[in-house]
Amino acid sequence: MTNSPATTSPDAGPPGLGSEAEGTPARSGLALVLGALPWLVAAGLVGAAGYLGGYLATIVAFALIYAVFVTGLNIFMGFTAQVSFGHNAFAAIGGYTSAVLTTTYEWPPLAAFAAGLAGSLALAGLIGWPTLRLKGHYLSMGTLAIGLIVYEIAVQWESVTQGYLGISGIPSLGIGRFEATGDRQILAVLTAIVLLGAFVVARMRRSRFGRALSAVAGSEEAARALGIDVARYKLASFLLSAGFASLAGTLFVHVVGYVSPEVFGLHMVILAFTMLYVGGLGTVVGPIIGALVISLLPETFRGFRDYQDLGYGAALILLLIYAPRGMAGLIDLAAGRKAS
Amino acid sequence: MTVRLSVEGATKRYGGLTAVDDVSFVVPDRGVTAIIGPNGAGKTTLFNLISGAQPPTAGRVVFEGEDVTRLPPEAKAARGLVRTFQLVKLFADLTAAENVAVGTHLKTRGGFLSAVFRPPSIRRMEAGIAARSRELLDLVGLGAVADRKAATLSYGRQRLLEVARALAAEPKLLLLDEPAAGLNAEESARLSDVIRKIAASGTSVLLIEHDMTLVMNTADDVVVIDFGRKIAQGAPAEVKANPAVIAAYLG
Ligand SMILES: Nc1ncnc2c1ncn2[C@@H]1O[C@H](COP(=O)(O)OP(=O)(O)OP(=O)(O)O)[C@@H](O)[C@H]1O
Ligand SMILES: [Mg+2]
């Protein structure tokens, strides 16, 4: 096909569409600065936690573990626009497998992680394969069910999970001879894992695979008309996000040294949803900034004592009103672009 | 002339309403075939039957000699049958260029692992996709807005973007559902140009269109549908003079 030059100028569209004009160079420079902002804020928070240690370090470590979980959830819910209420099940499988294998059976953490990952992916395949082929909300209902079922198993299967009592004495994160001890080392390991996760997602987004996920999110009908096997990509997205959840579960038990059924309860899903929506659905940095902000927000209002929950709630509502696409979206708006 | 698509007795009923009623015609392997008819005549429904978006109640769809009646849309696309939508269905989170890049899905390879590790072969492929997307955007006159989010484009441009995206799939048969709706005169003239170029490059085009200027300028053969039935078929001038067609349009 011949390559004819564009004769339509960008302003040739119908009148009243001023927003169509290209961003000026000054604007895109501003956008660049603002785009780096959430990363800088995140780096600052993690750096401060490493420097100050103590309670702040503990909270930031939890936030980073959640960042891994939410990064995975974002692949499925943000980039692919599907819904899951049961990703805590995969965190539980990863976490419990790591806990049991590294304590009772004295496996090295990495091998135990791999076993948990395999278990999570197997369950995700089992639930995803049949439900993703059907139209409607079968998968979200199925995920809600597995979240509850896995919780019940953690409670009831006492011979392995020790029920409500939980499993303690789980070794710290380690590979071979190296074992992460102390706040700083743990924060460093978690930060590296979060950055690796973000890197994977950023690469994925700009690839044939990632574009196919966005196509499924944008219009299943149009995606199919272009030859995309929608059910297959949904399943791949579900498996990937389950893998991140499993990793988060493993990280949690090693960092805390203890696990009980409550750790991976439904509140995990609610918290993760909040982080995802506040941070920014379908963005790379959103899950990270969301996890940090939502973990630190209650602490910010601690000084007000009685008003803590109220202040926290009000802050959340304000965020969702002024940044319906999350904080990453807010920055796009400020840069004069449409929220992406 | 060989036959690219043959629609045989296609029928679609919704309860008591027969939206497409025993329609038969063939699309040759070259040129532009237009489908015209009043609002609600059943044109889009016919497209849905051909593209696999909906199964017909009765009848067959044969593409390049193969019965594809019951195949899902993605399988038909893989055989070279690609459509656009009357109500545009773009991927809102992607830029114009990325939307076109999705169109190359069937012609490219690579999954999650190659996305993460991005070996040289994938880098080359991505560069090729970007260049091709650019070329197709230029063709439809959207080169200047390649990096804009699809959702921020004017309606007319969104339609043109759908055409570019469908072309990226290198179809053997391209189905266009009212591509000129919402286009200004300049865009419409360009579209007319583009459709002729597509046909000249060996892709057959099946075009639903209300804009009679576009039909007269591009179509080699016109099929007229009214109340779900085919009431006429022939060269544009011939069809325009057909009393049954005139009656249908005057209602
Ligand atoms: N899913 C559906 N369920 C019930 N009726 C439908 C459905 N889809 C289309 N119809 C009906 O079938 C008839 C044909 O509709 P169709 O959209 O195919 O017409 P069209 O020729 O494309 O019209 P237009 O020129 O307005 O796009 C209409 O009466 C419409 O209301
Ligand atoms: Mg129609």
Short mmCIF file of N, CA, C and O in Angstrom, two decimals, chain A residues 149-189:
data_model
loop_
_atom_site.label_atom_id
_atom_site.label_comp_id
_atom_site.label_asym_id
_atom_site.label_seq_id
_atom_site.Cartn_x
_atom_site.Cartn_y
_atom_site.Cartn_z
N ILE A 149 -13.16 -20.34 50.41
CA ILE A 149 -12.83 -21.76 50.59
C ILE A 149 -11.40 -21.92 51.12
O ILE A 149 -11.15 -22.67 52.07
N VAL A 150 -10.48 -21.19 50.51
CA VAL A 150 -9.09 -21.31 50.95
C VAL A 150 -8.95 -20.85 52.40
O VAL A 150 -8.22 -21.46 53.20
N TYR A 151 -9.69 -19.81 52.79
CA TYR A 151 -9.69 -19.36 54.18
C TYR A 151 -10.18 -20.48 55.10
O TYR A 151 -9.55 -20.79 56.11
N GLU A 152 -11.28 -21.13 54.72
CA GLU A 152 -11.82 -22.24 55.52
C GLU A 152 -10.80 -23.36 55.67
O GLU A 152 -10.64 -23.94 56.74
N ILE A 153 -10.14 -23.67 54.57
CA ILE A 153 -9.14 -24.75 54.62
C ILE A 153 -8.02 -24.39 55.60
O ILE A 153 -7.59 -25.22 56.41
N ALA A 154 -7.59 -23.11 55.54
CA ALA A 154 -6.52 -22.68 56.46
C ALA A 154 -6.96 -22.83 57.91
O ALA A 154 -6.16 -23.14 58.79
N VAL A 155 -8.25 -22.61 58.15
CA VAL A 155 -8.76 -22.74 59.52
C VAL A 155 -8.91 -24.20 59.92
O VAL A 155 -8.50 -24.63 61.00
N GLN A 156 -9.49 -25.01 59.02
CA GLN A 156 -9.89 -26.39 59.37
C GLN A 156 -8.76 -27.42 59.31
O GLN A 156 -8.75 -28.38 60.07
N TRP A 157 -7.83 -27.25 58.40
CA TRP A 157 -6.82 -28.30 58.16
C TRP A 157 -5.71 -28.16 59.21
O TRP A 157 -4.56 -27.87 58.89
N GLU A 158 -6.08 -28.40 60.47
CA GLU A 158 -5.19 -28.07 61.58
C GLU A 158 -3.89 -28.85 61.57
O GLU A 158 -2.85 -28.33 62.00
N SER A 159 -3.94 -30.09 61.09
CA SER A 159 -2.72 -30.90 61.13
C SER A 159 -1.59 -30.25 60.33
O SER A 159 -0.42 -30.43 60.64
N VAL A 160 -1.95 -29.47 59.32
CA VAL A 160 -0.92 -28.83 58.51
C VAL A 160 -0.80 -27.33 58.83
O VAL A 160 0.30 -26.80 58.98
N THR A 161 -1.94 -26.66 58.97
CA THR A 161 -1.92 -25.19 59.11
C THR A 161 -1.98 -24.73 60.55
O THR A 161 -1.83 -23.54 60.83
N GLN A 162 -2.24 -25.65 61.46
CA GLN A 162 -2.40 -25.34 62.88
C GLN A 162 -3.57 -24.36 63.14
O GLN A 162 -3.57 -23.65 64.15
N GLY A 163 -4.55 -24.36 62.24
CA GLY A 163 -5.79 -23.61 62.44
C GLY A 163 -5.59 -22.16 62.81
O GLY A 163 -4.68 -21.50 62.27
N TYR A 164 -6.41 -21.67 63.72
CA TYR A 164 -6.35 -20.27 64.14
C TYR A 164 -5.02 -19.92 64.81
O TYR A 164 -4.59 -18.78 64.81
N LEU A 165 -4.41 -20.93 65.39
CA LEU A 165 -3.15 -20.73 66.10
C LEU A 165 -2.08 -20.17 65.16
O LEU A 165 -1.28 -19.32 65.54
N GLY A 166 -2.09 -20.67 63.95
CA GLY A 166 -1.13 -20.21 62.96
C GLY A 166 0.23 -20.88 63.09
O GLY A 166 0.46 -21.69 64.00
N ILE A 167 1.10 -20.54 62.15
CA ILE A 167 2.45 -21.12 62.12
C ILE A 167 3.44 -20.01 62.45
O ILE A 167 3.40 -18.94 61.84
N SER A 168 4.32 -20.26 63.41
CA SER A 168 5.33 -19.25 63.71
C SER A 168 6.73 -19.83 63.48
O SER A 168 6.88 -21.01 63.15
N GLY A 169 7.73 -18.99 63.67
CA GLY A 169 9.11 -19.43 63.49
C GLY A 169 9.51 -19.61 62.04
O GLY A 169 10.40 -20.39 61.70
N ILE A 170 8.83 -18.86 61.14
CA ILE A 170 9.17 -18.95 59.71
C ILE A 170 10.47 -18.16 59.49
O ILE A 170 10.58 -17.01 59.93
N PRO A 171 11.45 -18.75 58.81
CA PRO A 171 12.73 -18.05 58.62
C PRO A 171 12.58 -16.79 57.77
O PRO A 171 11.61 -16.65 57.02
N SER A 172 13.54 -15.87 57.87
CA SER A 172 13.50 -14.64 57.08
C SER A 172 13.78 -14.94 55.62
O SER A 172 14.15 -16.07 55.26
N LEU A 173 13.60 -13.93 54.77
CA LEU A 173 13.88 -14.07 53.34
C LEU A 173 15.33 -14.44 53.14
O LEU A 173 16.21 -13.88 53.77
N GLY A 174 15.60 -15.36 52.24
CA GLY A 174 16.99 -15.70 52.00
C GLY A 174 17.16 -16.53 50.75
O GLY A 174 16.24 -17.21 50.30
N ILE A 175 18.35 -16.41 50.17
CA ILE A 175 18.72 -17.25 49.04
C ILE A 175 20.10 -17.80 49.33
O ILE A 175 21.03 -17.02 49.60
N GLY A 176 20.24 -19.12 49.32
CA GLY A 176 21.55 -19.72 49.62
C GLY A 176 22.03 -19.29 50.98
O GLY A 176 21.31 -19.42 51.97
N ARG A 177 23.21 -18.72 51.04
CA ARG A 177 23.78 -18.32 52.32
C ARG A 177 23.18 -17.01 52.84
O ARG A 177 23.18 -16.74 54.03
N PHE A 178 22.71 -16.20 51.89
CA PHE A 178 22.23 -14.87 52.27
C PHE A 178 20.87 -14.95 52.95
O PHE A 178 19.96 -15.62 52.50
N GLU A 179 20.76 -14.26 54.08
CA GLU A 179 19.46 -14.14 54.72
C GLU A 179 19.26 -12.68 55.10
O GLU A 179 20.12 -12.08 55.73
N ALA A 180 18.12 -12.12 54.67
CA ALA A 180 17.85 -10.71 54.96
C ALA A 180 17.48 -10.55 56.43
O ALA A 180 16.47 -11.10 56.88
N THR A 181 18.33 -9.83 57.16
CA THR A 181 18.00 -9.56 58.56
C THR A 181 18.00 -8.05 58.76
O THR A 181 18.71 -7.33 58.07
N GLY A 182 17.21 -7.60 59.68
CA GLY A 182 17.16 -6.16 59.96
C GLY A 182 16.29 -5.45 58.95
O GLY A 182 16.11 -5.91 57.83
N ASP A 183 15.78 -4.29 59.38
CA ASP A 183 14.86 -3.51 58.57
C ASP A 183 15.42 -3.16 57.21
O ASP A 183 14.76 -3.29 56.19
N ARG A 184 16.67 -2.71 57.22
CA ARG A 184 17.24 -2.18 55.98
C ARG A 184 17.36 -3.25 54.91
O ARG A 184 16.99 -3.03 53.77
N GLN A 185 17.88 -4.40 55.30
CA GLN A 185 18.05 -5.47 54.31
C GLN A 185 16.70 -5.93 53.79
O GLN A 185 16.53 -6.16 52.58
N ILE A 186 15.74 -6.06 54.69
CA ILE A 186 14.41 -6.50 54.25
C ILE A 186 13.79 -5.47 53.30
O ILE A 186 13.27 -5.82 52.23
N LEU A 187 13.91 -4.18 53.66
CA LEU A 187 13.38 -3.14 52.77
C LEU A 187 14.08 -3.16 51.42
O LEU A 187 13.44 -2.97 50.38
N ALA A 188 15.38 -3.40 51.44
CA ALA A 188 16.13 -3.42 50.18
C ALA A 188 15.66 -4.56 49.29
O ALA A 188 15.43 -4.38 48.08
N VAL A 189 15.49 -5.75 49.90
CA VAL A 189 15.03 -6.90 49.11
C VAL A 189 13.63 -6.64 48.56
O VAL A 189 13.36 -6.86 47.37
#
